[in-house]
mmCIF file of C-alpha atoms in Angstrom:
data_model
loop_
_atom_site.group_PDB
_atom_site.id
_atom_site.type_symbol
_atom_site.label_atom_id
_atom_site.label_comp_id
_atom_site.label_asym_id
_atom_site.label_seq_id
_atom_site.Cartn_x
_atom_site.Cartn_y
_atom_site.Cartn_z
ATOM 1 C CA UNK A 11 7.449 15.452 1.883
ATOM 2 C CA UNK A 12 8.361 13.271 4.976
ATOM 3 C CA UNK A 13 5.928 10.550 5.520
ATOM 4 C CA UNK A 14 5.367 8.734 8.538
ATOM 5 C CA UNK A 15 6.351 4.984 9.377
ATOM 6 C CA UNK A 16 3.039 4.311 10.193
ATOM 7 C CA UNK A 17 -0.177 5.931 8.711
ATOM 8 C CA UNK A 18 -4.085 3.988 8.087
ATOM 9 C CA UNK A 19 -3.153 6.542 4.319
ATOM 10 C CA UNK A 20 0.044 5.514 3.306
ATOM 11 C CA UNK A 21 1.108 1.904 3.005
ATOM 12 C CA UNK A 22 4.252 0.039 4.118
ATOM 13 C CA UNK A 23 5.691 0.265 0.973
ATOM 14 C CA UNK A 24 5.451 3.342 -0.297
ATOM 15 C CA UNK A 25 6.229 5.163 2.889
ATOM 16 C CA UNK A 26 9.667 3.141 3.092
ATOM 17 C CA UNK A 27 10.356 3.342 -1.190
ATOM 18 C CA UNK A 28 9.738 7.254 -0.394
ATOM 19 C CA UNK A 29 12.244 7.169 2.154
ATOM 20 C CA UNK A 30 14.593 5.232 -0.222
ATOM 21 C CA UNK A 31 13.871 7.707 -2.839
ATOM 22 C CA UNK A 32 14.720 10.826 -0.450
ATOM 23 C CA UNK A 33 17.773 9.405 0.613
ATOM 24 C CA UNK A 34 19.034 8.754 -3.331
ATOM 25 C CA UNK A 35 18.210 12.409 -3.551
ATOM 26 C CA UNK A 36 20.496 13.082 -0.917
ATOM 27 C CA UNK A 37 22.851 11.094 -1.808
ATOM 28 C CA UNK A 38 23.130 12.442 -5.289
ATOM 29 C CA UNK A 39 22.408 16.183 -4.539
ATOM 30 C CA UNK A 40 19.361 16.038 -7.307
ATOM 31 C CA UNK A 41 15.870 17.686 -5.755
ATOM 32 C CA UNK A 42 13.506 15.768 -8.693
ATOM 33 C CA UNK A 43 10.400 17.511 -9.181
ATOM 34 C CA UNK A 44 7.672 16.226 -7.221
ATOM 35 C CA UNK A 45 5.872 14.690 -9.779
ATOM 36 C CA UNK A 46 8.452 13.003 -11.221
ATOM 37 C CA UNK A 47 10.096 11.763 -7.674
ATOM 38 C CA UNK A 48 6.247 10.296 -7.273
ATOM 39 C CA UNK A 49 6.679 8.498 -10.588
ATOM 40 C CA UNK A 50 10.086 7.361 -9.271
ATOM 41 C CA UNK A 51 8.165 5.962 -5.812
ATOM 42 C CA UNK A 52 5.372 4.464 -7.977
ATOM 43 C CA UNK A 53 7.605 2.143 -9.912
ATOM 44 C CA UNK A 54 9.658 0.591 -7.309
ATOM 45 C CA UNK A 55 6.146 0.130 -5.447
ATOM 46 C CA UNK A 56 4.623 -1.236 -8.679
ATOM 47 C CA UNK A 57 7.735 -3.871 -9.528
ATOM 48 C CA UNK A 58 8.103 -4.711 -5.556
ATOM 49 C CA UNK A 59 6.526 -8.533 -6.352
ATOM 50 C CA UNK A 60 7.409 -8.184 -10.012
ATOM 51 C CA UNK A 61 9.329 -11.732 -10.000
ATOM 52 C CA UNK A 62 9.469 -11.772 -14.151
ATOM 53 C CA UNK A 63 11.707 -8.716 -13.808
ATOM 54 C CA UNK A 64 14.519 -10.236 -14.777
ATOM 55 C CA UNK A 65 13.080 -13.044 -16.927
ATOM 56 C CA UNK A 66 11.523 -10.605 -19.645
ATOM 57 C CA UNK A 67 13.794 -8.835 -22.483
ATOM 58 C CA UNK A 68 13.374 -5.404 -22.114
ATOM 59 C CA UNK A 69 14.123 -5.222 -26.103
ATOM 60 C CA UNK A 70 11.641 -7.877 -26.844
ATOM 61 C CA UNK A 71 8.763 -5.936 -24.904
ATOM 62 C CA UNK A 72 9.733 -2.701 -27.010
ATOM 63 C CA UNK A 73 9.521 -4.910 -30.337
ATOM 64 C CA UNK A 74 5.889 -6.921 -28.574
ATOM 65 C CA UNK A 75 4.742 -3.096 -28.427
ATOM 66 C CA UNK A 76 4.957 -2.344 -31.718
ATOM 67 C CA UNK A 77 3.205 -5.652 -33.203
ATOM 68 C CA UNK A 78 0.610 -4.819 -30.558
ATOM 69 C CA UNK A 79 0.140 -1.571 -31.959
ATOM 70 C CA UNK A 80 -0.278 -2.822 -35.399
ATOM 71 C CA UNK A 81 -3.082 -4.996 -34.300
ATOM 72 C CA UNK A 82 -4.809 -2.063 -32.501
ATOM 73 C CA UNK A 83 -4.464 -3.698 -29.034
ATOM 74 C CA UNK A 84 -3.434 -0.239 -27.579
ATOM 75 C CA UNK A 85 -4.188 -0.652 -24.266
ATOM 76 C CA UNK A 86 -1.869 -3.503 -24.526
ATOM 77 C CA UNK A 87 0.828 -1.551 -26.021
ATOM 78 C CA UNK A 88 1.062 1.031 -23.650
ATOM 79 C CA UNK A 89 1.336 -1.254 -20.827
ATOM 80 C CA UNK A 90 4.380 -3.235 -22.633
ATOM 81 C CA UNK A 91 5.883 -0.247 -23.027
ATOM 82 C CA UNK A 92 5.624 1.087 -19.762
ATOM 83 C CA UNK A 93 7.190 -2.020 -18.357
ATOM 84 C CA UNK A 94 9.904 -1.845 -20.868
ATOM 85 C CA UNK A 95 10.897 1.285 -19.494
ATOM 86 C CA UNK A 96 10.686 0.421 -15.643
ATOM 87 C CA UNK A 97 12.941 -2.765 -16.465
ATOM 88 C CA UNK A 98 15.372 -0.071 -18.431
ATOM 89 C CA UNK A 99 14.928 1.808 -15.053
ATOM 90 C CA UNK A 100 15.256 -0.432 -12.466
ATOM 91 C CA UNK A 101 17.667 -2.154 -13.908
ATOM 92 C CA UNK A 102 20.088 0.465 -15.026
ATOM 93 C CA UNK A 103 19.433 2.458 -11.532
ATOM 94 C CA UNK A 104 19.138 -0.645 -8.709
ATOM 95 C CA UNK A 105 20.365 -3.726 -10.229
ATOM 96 C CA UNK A 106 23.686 -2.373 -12.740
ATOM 97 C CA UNK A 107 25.284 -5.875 -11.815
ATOM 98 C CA UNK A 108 22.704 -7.975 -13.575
ATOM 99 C CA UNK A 109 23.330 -5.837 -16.699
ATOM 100 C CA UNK A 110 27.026 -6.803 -16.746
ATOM 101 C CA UNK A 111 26.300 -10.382 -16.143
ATOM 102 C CA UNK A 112 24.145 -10.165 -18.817
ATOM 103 C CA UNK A 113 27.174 -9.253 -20.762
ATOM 104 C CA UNK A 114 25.671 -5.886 -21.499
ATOM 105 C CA UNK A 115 26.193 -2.363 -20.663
ATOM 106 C CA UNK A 116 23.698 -0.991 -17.861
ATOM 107 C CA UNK A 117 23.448 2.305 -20.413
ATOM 108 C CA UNK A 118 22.279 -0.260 -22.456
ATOM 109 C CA UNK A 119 19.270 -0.140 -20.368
ATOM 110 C CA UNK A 120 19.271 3.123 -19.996
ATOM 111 C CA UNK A 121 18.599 3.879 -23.933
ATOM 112 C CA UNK A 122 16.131 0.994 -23.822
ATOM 113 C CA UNK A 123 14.202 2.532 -20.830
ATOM 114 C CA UNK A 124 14.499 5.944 -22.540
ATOM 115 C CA UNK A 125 13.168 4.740 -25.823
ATOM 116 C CA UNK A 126 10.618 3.187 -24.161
ATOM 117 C CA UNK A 127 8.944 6.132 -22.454
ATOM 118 C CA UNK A 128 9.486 8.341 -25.455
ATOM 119 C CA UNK A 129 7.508 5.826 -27.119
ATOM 120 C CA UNK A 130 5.138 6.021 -24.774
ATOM 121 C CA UNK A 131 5.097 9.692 -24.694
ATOM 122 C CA UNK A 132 4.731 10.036 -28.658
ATOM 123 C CA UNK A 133 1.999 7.253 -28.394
ATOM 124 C CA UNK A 134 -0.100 9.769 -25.819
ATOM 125 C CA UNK A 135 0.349 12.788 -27.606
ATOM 126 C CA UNK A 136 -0.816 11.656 -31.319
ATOM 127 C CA UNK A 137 -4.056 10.261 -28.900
ATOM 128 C CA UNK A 138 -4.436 13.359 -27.863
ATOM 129 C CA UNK A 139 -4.036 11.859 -23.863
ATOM 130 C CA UNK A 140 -2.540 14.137 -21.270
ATOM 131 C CA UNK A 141 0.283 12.133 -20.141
ATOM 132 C CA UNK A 142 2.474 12.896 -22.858
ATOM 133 C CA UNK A 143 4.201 15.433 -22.060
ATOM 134 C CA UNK A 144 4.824 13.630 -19.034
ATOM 135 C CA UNK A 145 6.436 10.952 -19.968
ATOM 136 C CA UNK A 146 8.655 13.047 -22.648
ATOM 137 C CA UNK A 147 9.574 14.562 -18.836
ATOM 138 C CA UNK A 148 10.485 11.020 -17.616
ATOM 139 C CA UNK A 149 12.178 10.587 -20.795
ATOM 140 C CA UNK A 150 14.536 13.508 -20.679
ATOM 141 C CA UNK A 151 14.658 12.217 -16.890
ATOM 142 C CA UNK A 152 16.267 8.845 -17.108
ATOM 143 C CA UNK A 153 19.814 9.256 -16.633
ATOM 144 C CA UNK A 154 18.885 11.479 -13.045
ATOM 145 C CA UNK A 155 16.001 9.064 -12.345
ATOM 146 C CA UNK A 156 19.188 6.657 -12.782
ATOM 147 C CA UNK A 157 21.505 8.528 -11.113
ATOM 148 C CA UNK A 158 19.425 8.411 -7.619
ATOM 149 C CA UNK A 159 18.406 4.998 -7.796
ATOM 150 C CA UNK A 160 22.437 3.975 -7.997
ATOM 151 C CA UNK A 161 22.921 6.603 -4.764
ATOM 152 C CA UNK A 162 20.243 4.890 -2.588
ATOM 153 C CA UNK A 163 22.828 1.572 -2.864
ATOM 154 C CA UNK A 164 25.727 3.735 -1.857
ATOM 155 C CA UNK A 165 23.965 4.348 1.312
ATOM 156 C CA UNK A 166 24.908 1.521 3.653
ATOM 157 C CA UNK A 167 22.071 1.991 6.077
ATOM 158 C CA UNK A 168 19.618 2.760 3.903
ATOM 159 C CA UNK A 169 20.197 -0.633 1.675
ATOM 160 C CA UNK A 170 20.154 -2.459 5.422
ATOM 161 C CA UNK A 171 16.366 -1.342 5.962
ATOM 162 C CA UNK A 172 15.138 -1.749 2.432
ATOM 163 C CA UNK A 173 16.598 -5.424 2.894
ATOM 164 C CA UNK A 174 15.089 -5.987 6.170
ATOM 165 C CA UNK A 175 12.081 -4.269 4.719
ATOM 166 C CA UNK A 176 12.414 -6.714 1.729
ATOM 167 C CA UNK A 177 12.890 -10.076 3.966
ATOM 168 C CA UNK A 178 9.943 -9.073 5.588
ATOM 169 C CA UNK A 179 7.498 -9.389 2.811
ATOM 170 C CA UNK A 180 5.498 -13.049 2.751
#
């Protein structure tokens, strides 16, 4: 799916993280499904003004999720899991180099991110909620999800307009 620069339906953003997704996809020779390449699109749309990205443990919001679940705050749970695994994501995929100056391995992040959304999966299918299955999918995923997030840096040009894109932003 090709988007335009411009549409009045598609915003900035996503239209240039698609293209930024399509060109990891190149890059890497991996064709993700399309729900799954959407997923891929959503996150880096939904952590584009995340500035406690780096500041949160991704461990500590995996061990938050648990308490939460033990005091029935559910909703709450969910959503610190869910960011657990888009830190695990992003940074094991975009940002490997913050890993090692961490000190830590970015497959570190990876098994973090992993655990995360199998958490998250598990958590939706004892509910009985749809997306379980779906994030077992993401899951199982991770390592190509990774794989074409670290291809979209080893494209020169395409890093050049993400940063432009990036500078732009207020």
């Amino acid at each position: 799916m090709l988007l335009p620069t411009v549409s009045p339906y598609v915003s900035g953003e996503i239209s240039v993280f698609e293209k930024l997704v399509q060109a990891g996809e190149a890059e890497s020779f991996v064709t993700l499904p399309y729900p799954i390449h959407l997923f891929l699109v959503g996150v880096l749309v939904d952590h584009l003004y995340d500035v406690k990205l780096f500041r949160e443990s991704v461990a500590l919001n995996l061990m938050n999720a648990t308490t939460k679940m033990r005091e029935n705050g559910r909703e709450q749970a969910n959503e610190l899991l869910m960011r657990a695994g888009d830190e695990g994501l992003l940074i094991a995929g975009l940002f490997p180099e913050t890993a090692r100056r961490l000190n830590v391995s970015p497959s570190y992040f990876r098994f973090m991110g992993q655990a995360a959304y199998a958490s998250l999966s598990a958590r939706h299918i004892v509910t009985g909620a749809n997306q379980g299955s779906f994030f077992d999918t993401v899951a199982e995923a991770f390592p190509v999800l990774e794989k074409v997030l670290k291809a979209t840096r080893s494209n020169p040009e395409e890093e050049a307009k993400l940063n432009a894109f990036l500078r732009s932003i207020p």
